mmCIF file of C-alpha atoms and ligand atoms in Angstrom:
data_model
loop_
_atom_site.group_PDB
_atom_site.id
_atom_site.type_symbol
_atom_site.label_atom_id
_atom_site.label_comp_id
_atom_site.label_asym_id
_atom_site.label_seq_id
_atom_site.Cartn_x
_atom_site.Cartn_y
_atom_site.Cartn_z
ATOM 1 C CA MET U 122 100.201 107.991 99.006
ATOM 2 C CA LYS U 123 101.245 111.086 97.043
ATOM 3 C CA SER U 124 104.961 111.684 96.931
ATOM 4 C CA GLY U 125 105.799 113.848 93.897
ATOM 5 C CA HIS U 126 105.164 117.590 93.881
ATOM 6 C CA PHE U 127 102.570 119.166 91.618
ATOM 7 C CA ILE U 128 103.464 122.653 90.351
ATOM 8 C CA THR U 129 101.280 124.785 88.091
ATOM 9 C CA ILE U 130 102.008 127.919 86.074
ATOM 10 C CA GLU U 131 99.264 130.457 85.486
ATOM 11 C CA GLY U 132 98.758 133.912 84.029
ATOM 12 C CA THR U 133 96.934 135.868 81.353
ATOM 13 C CA GLU U 134 98.018 135.684 77.689
ATOM 14 C CA GLY U 135 101.633 136.463 76.717
ATOM 15 C CA MET U 136 103.167 136.271 80.207
ATOM 16 C CA GLY U 137 106.066 133.993 79.137
ATOM 17 C CA LYS U 138 104.758 130.649 80.426
ATOM 18 C CA SER U 139 106.543 128.622 77.726
ATOM 19 C CA THR U 140 109.968 130.059 78.602
ATOM 20 C CA VAL U 141 109.282 129.382 82.277
ATOM 21 C CA MET U 142 108.267 125.781 81.516
ATOM 22 C CA GLN U 143 111.550 125.217 79.643
ATOM 23 C CA ALA U 144 113.657 126.840 82.369
ATOM 24 C CA VAL U 145 112.036 124.746 85.094
ATOM 25 C CA GLN U 146 112.571 121.604 83.022
ATOM 26 C CA THR U 147 116.266 122.487 82.628
ATOM 27 C CA TYR U 148 116.527 123.095 86.383
ATOM 28 C CA PHE U 149 115.089 119.649 87.185
ATOM 29 C CA GLN U 150 117.237 117.976 84.501
ATOM 30 C CA SER U 151 120.396 119.572 85.903
ATOM 31 C CA ASN U 152 119.556 117.941 89.240
ATOM 32 C CA GLN U 153 118.801 114.574 87.559
ATOM 33 C CA ARG U 154 115.232 114.752 88.815
ATOM 34 C CA PRO U 155 112.414 113.535 86.590
ATOM 35 C CA LEU U 156 109.698 116.085 85.779
ATOM 36 C CA VAL U 157 106.507 115.470 83.826
ATOM 37 C CA LEU U 158 105.619 118.492 81.691
ATOM 38 C CA THR U 159 102.007 118.886 80.700
ATOM 39 C CA ARG U 160 99.358 121.476 79.906
ATOM 40 C CA GLU U 161 95.676 122.393 80.051
ATOM 41 C CA PRO U 162 93.410 122.283 78.285
ATOM 42 C CA GLY U 163 95.070 119.150 76.935
ATOM 43 C CA GLY U 164 97.766 116.768 78.126
ATOM 44 C CA THR U 165 96.325 113.492 76.736
ATOM 45 C CA PRO U 166 95.119 112.684 73.188
ATOM 46 C CA LEU U 167 91.445 112.998 74.220
ATOM 47 C CA ALA U 168 92.073 116.172 76.232
ATOM 48 C CA GLU U 169 94.049 117.666 73.317
ATOM 49 C CA SER U 170 91.011 117.009 71.076
ATOM 50 C CA ILE U 171 88.875 118.891 73.613
ATOM 51 C CA ARG U 172 91.467 121.724 73.531
ATOM 52 C CA ALA U 173 91.069 121.972 69.752
ATOM 53 C CA LEU U 174 87.273 122.203 70.187
ATOM 54 C CA LEU U 175 87.686 124.916 72.832
ATOM 55 C CA LEU U 176 90.056 127.132 70.877
ATOM 56 C CA ALA U 177 88.411 126.881 67.426
ATOM 57 C CA ASN U 178 86.264 129.708 66.076
ATOM 58 C CA TYR U 179 82.543 129.105 65.469
ATOM 59 C CA GLU U 180 79.775 131.080 63.809
ATOM 60 C CA GLU U 181 77.463 130.102 66.675
ATOM 61 C CA GLU U 182 77.889 131.678 70.079
ATOM 62 C CA VAL U 183 79.788 129.435 72.515
ATOM 63 C CA SER U 184 78.006 129.311 75.876
ATOM 64 C CA GLU U 185 80.247 130.077 78.844
ATOM 65 C CA HIS U 186 78.849 126.960 80.536
ATOM 66 C CA THR U 187 79.782 124.757 77.584
ATOM 67 C CA GLU U 188 83.257 126.256 77.768
ATOM 68 C CA LEU U 189 83.532 125.594 81.515
ATOM 69 C CA LEU U 190 82.323 121.994 81.214
ATOM 70 C CA LEU U 191 84.716 121.257 78.353
ATOM 71 C CA MET U 192 87.602 122.696 80.402
ATOM 72 C CA PHE U 193 86.698 120.329 83.230
ATOM 73 C CA ALA U 194 86.105 117.382 80.878
ATOM 74 C CA SER U 195 89.648 117.879 79.604
ATOM 75 C CA ARG U 196 90.882 118.313 83.203
ATOM 76 C CA TYR U 197 89.396 115.086 84.601
ATOM 77 C CA GLN U 198 90.893 113.090 81.741
ATOM 78 C CA HIS U 199 94.250 114.793 82.232
ATOM 79 C CA ALA U 200 94.219 114.450 86.025
ATOM 80 C CA GLN U 201 93.344 110.744 85.964
ATOM 81 C CA THR U 202 95.574 109.763 83.054
ATOM 82 C CA ILE U 203 98.700 111.867 83.552
ATOM 83 C CA ILE U 204 98.840 113.648 86.904
ATOM 84 C CA ALA U 205 97.592 110.951 89.308
ATOM 85 C CA PRO U 206 99.876 108.124 88.055
ATOM 86 C CA ALA U 207 102.918 110.436 87.887
ATOM 87 C CA LEU U 208 102.511 111.742 91.444
ATOM 88 C CA LYS U 209 101.857 108.225 92.704
ATOM 89 C CA GLU U 210 105.151 107.114 91.164
ATOM 90 C CA GLY U 211 106.912 109.938 93.015
ATOM 91 C CA LEU U 212 107.481 112.063 89.894
ATOM 92 C CA ASN U 213 107.164 115.839 89.974
ATOM 93 C CA VAL U 214 104.588 117.338 87.621
ATOM 94 C CA LEU U 215 104.618 120.796 86.028
ATOM 95 C CA SER U 216 101.421 121.878 84.305
ATOM 96 C CA ASP U 217 100.964 124.916 82.096
ATOM 97 C CA ARG U 218 97.600 125.971 83.630
ATOM 98 C CA TYR U 219 95.142 123.976 85.762
ATOM 99 C CA VAL U 220 92.079 124.627 87.975
ATOM 100 C CA ASP U 221 92.961 128.270 88.742
ATOM 101 C CA ALA U 222 92.600 129.072 85.031
ATOM 102 C CA SER U 223 88.924 128.076 85.168
ATOM 103 C CA TYR U 224 88.330 130.393 88.136
ATOM 104 C CA ALA U 225 90.174 133.198 86.342
ATOM 105 C CA TYR U 226 88.844 132.783 82.773
ATOM 106 C CA GLN U 227 85.386 131.255 83.206
ATOM 107 C CA GLY U 228 84.742 132.758 86.667
ATOM 108 C CA GLY U 229 86.442 136.156 86.331
ATOM 109 C CA GLY U 230 86.409 136.548 82.547
ATOM 110 C CA ARG U 231 82.999 135.013 81.737
ATOM 111 C CA ASN U 232 81.335 135.928 85.052
ATOM 112 C CA ILE U 233 80.258 132.373 85.925
ATOM 113 C CA PRO U 234 79.547 132.273 89.684
ATOM 114 C CA PHE U 235 82.528 130.762 91.499
ATOM 115 C CA LYS U 236 80.211 128.342 93.339
ATOM 116 C CA HIS U 237 79.628 126.487 90.034
ATOM 117 C CA ILE U 238 83.381 126.137 89.559
ATOM 118 C CA ASP U 239 83.757 125.043 93.203
ATOM 119 C CA ALA U 240 81.216 122.279 92.551
ATOM 120 C CA LEU U 241 83.233 120.934 89.603
ATOM 121 C CA THR U 242 86.520 121.343 91.463
ATOM 122 C CA GLN U 243 85.196 119.229 94.334
ATOM 123 C CA TRP U 244 85.186 116.239 91.979
ATOM 124 C CA ILE U 245 88.971 116.425 91.858
ATOM 125 C CA PRO U 246 90.612 114.582 94.769
ATOM 126 C CA ASN U 247 92.632 116.824 97.105
ATOM 127 C CA THR U 248 95.748 114.823 96.236
ATOM 128 C CA LEU U 249 95.446 116.133 92.665
ATOM 129 C CA MET U 250 95.397 119.800 93.630
ATOM 130 C CA PRO U 251 98.609 121.818 93.059
ATOM 131 C CA ASP U 252 101.193 122.111 95.835
ATOM 132 C CA LEU U 253 102.688 125.273 94.359
ATOM 133 C CA THR U 254 101.320 127.725 91.780
ATOM 134 C CA LEU U 255 103.441 130.359 90.059
ATOM 135 C CA LEU U 256 101.310 133.248 88.839
ATOM 136 C CA LEU U 257 103.031 135.272 86.109
ATOM 137 C CA ASP U 258 101.531 138.718 86.461
ATOM 138 C CA ALA U 259 101.865 141.917 84.438
ATOM 139 C CA PRO U 260 99.501 144.544 83.032
ATOM 140 C CA VAL U 261 97.228 142.926 80.453
ATOM 141 C CA HIS U 262 98.388 145.175 77.597
ATOM 142 C CA VAL U 263 101.990 143.946 78.019
ATOM 143 C CA GLY U 264 100.948 140.359 77.267
ATOM 144 C CA LEU U 265 98.505 141.235 74.509
ATOM 145 C CA GLU U 266 101.205 143.220 72.676
ATOM 146 C CA ARG U 267 103.513 140.201 72.908
ATOM 147 C CA ILE U 268 100.954 137.780 71.460
ATOM 148 C CA GLN U 269 100.039 140.090 68.578
ATOM 149 C CA SER U 270 103.333 139.193 66.915
ATOM 150 C CA ARG U 271 102.523 135.445 67.082
ATOM 151 C CA GLY U 272 100.048 135.517 64.181
ATOM 152 C CA GLU U 273 96.453 134.307 64.179
ATOM 153 C CA SER U 274 94.613 134.435 67.526
ATOM 154 C CA ASP U 275 92.489 131.590 68.893
ATOM 155 C CA ARG U 276 88.891 132.072 70.069
ATOM 156 C CA ILE U 277 89.829 133.077 73.628
ATOM 157 C CA GLU U 278 92.763 135.303 72.610
ATOM 158 C CA GLN U 279 90.300 137.351 70.548
ATOM 159 C CA GLU U 280 88.503 138.544 73.705
ATOM 160 C CA LYS U 281 88.438 142.228 74.684
ATOM 161 C CA VAL U 282 90.973 143.860 77.006
ATOM 162 C CA SER U 283 88.243 144.181 79.677
ATOM 163 C CA PHE U 284 87.834 140.361 79.652
ATOM 164 C CA PHE U 285 91.556 139.884 80.364
ATOM 165 C CA GLU U 286 91.448 142.579 83.065
ATOM 166 C CA ARG U 287 88.786 140.504 84.844
ATOM 167 C CA VAL U 288 90.882 137.338 84.348
ATOM 168 C CA ARG U 289 93.926 139.057 85.865
ATOM 169 C CA ALA U 290 91.911 140.388 88.823
ATOM 170 C CA ALA U 291 90.490 136.911 89.519
ATOM 171 C CA TYR U 292 93.973 135.361 89.441
ATOM 172 C CA LEU U 293 95.302 137.996 91.842
ATOM 173 C CA ALA U 294 92.340 137.469 94.173
ATOM 174 C CA ARG U 295 93.047 133.724 94.254
ATOM 175 C CA ALA U 296 96.713 134.370 94.973
ATOM 176 C CA LYS U 297 95.757 136.669 97.832
ATOM 177 C CA ALA U 298 93.336 134.113 99.262
ATOM 178 C CA GLU U 299 95.920 131.287 99.157
ATOM 179 C CA PRO U 300 99.293 132.915 99.884
ATOM 180 C CA ASN U 301 100.858 129.603 100.957
ATOM 181 C CA ARG U 302 100.270 127.992 97.586
ATOM 182 C CA PHE U 303 100.783 130.947 95.232
ATOM 183 C CA VAL U 304 103.928 132.868 94.332
ATOM 184 C CA VAL U 305 103.217 135.946 92.193
ATOM 185 C CA LEU U 306 106.056 136.828 89.797
ATOM 186 C CA ASP U 307 106.568 140.084 87.934
ATOM 187 C CA ALA U 308 106.125 139.080 84.283
ATOM 188 C CA SER U 309 106.696 142.544 82.854
ATOM 189 C CA GLN U 310 110.461 141.854 82.747
ATOM 190 C CA ASP U 311 112.044 140.060 79.792
ATOM 191 C CA LYS U 312 111.302 136.342 79.424
ATOM 192 C CA GLU U 313 114.671 135.131 80.714
ATOM 193 C CA ALA U 314 114.388 137.251 83.875
ATOM 194 C CA VAL U 315 110.874 135.902 84.496
ATOM 195 C CA ALA U 316 112.125 132.325 83.999
ATOM 196 C CA ALA U 317 114.983 132.926 86.465
ATOM 197 C CA GLN U 318 112.495 134.259 89.040
ATOM 198 C CA ALA U 319 110.355 131.159 88.540
ATOM 199 C CA VAL U 320 113.254 128.741 89.069
ATOM 200 C CA SER U 321 114.378 130.553 92.203
ATOM 201 C CA ALA U 322 110.786 130.570 93.562
ATOM 202 C CA ILE U 323 110.673 126.771 93.108
ATOM 203 C CA GLN U 324 114.094 126.347 94.762
ATOM 204 C CA GLN U 325 113.002 128.419 97.756
ATOM 205 C CA TRP U 326 109.712 126.567 98.049
ATOM 206 C CA GLU U 327 111.474 123.182 97.910
ATOM 207 C CA GLU U 328 113.949 124.287 100.578
ATOM 208 C CA ALA U 329 111.066 125.342 102.795
ATOM 209 C CA GLN U 330 109.498 121.856 102.391
ATOM 210 C CA SER U 331 112.592 119.960 103.468
HETATM 211 P P1 TMP K 114 97.218 128.529 76.589
HETATM 212 O O1 TMP K 114 97.133 129.611 75.571
HETATM 213 O O2 TMP K 114 97.853 128.950 77.830
HETATM 214 O O3 TMP K 114 97.768 127.268 76.041
HETATM 215 O O4 TMP K 114 95.711 128.169 77.046
HETATM 216 C C1 TMP K 114 94.679 128.081 76.180
HETATM 217 C C2 TMP K 114 93.578 129.028 76.538
HETATM 218 O O5 TMP K 114 92.631 128.353 77.383
HETATM 219 C C3 TMP K 114 93.983 130.309 77.252
HETATM 220 O O6 TMP K 114 93.347 131.392 76.595
HETATM 221 C C4 TMP K 114 93.384 130.149 78.640
HETATM 222 C C5 TMP K 114 92.201 129.234 78.401
HETATM 223 N N1 TMP K 114 91.777 128.439 79.560
HETATM 224 C C6 TMP K 114 90.566 128.728 80.145
HETATM 225 O O7 TMP K 114 89.848 129.619 79.712
HETATM 226 N N2 TMP K 114 90.162 127.974 81.215
HETATM 227 C C7 TMP K 114 90.894 126.933 81.703
HETATM 228 O O8 TMP K 114 90.489 126.270 82.670
HETATM 229 C C8 TMP K 114 92.162 126.643 81.072
HETATM 230 C C9 TMP K 114 93.002 125.517 81.564
HETATM 231 C C10 TMP K 114 92.567 127.427 80.004
#
């Protein structure tokens, strides 16, 4: 029986996910509640190796289907090895991205029909789907300007603005379709304000559960 809560954080590039992750961790720590922090692609040694494959640059063209399957290969390993045991033990889990990112990036961004992503998602047990998803949302250019100062871009960060516009639209469409699971936060504010919004969204959601 699942007892811990599974929270995910999503958004296009440069939305301040890392600051939110830290703030949520501090919030749980201050309440002496254990929280498992993890990320996708990645989260286990094998899944982190898949992440490196996904983000590296190649001379050959990377097929969108290869990209989707590698995302899910990383996800199954992560879900079985990290998320399932933690939730079973009653721990809360916070993941920097999860299934919604595949709908947004490979579905919206790469135009893979959503039915293909649905088919892969159906392999994941319902108990390993997020209870709450915080979507950090702001105009794409805001995030891209922020990441420009970080130095070299990975393969996905090098995509065009129009790609990220499609990613953002797909995220917003998912949030609209599942209003009970998603909370959309305004990520155009400074990082600390976004993190504070995220913590208060989690507090409110937890109060509503009890
Ligand atoms: P990060 O920069 O948030 O760590 O994520 C790495 C990149 O992987 C980011 O550009 C989003 C992308 N991604 C997908 O395209 N599909 C997915 O399913 C996931 C989890 C991430």
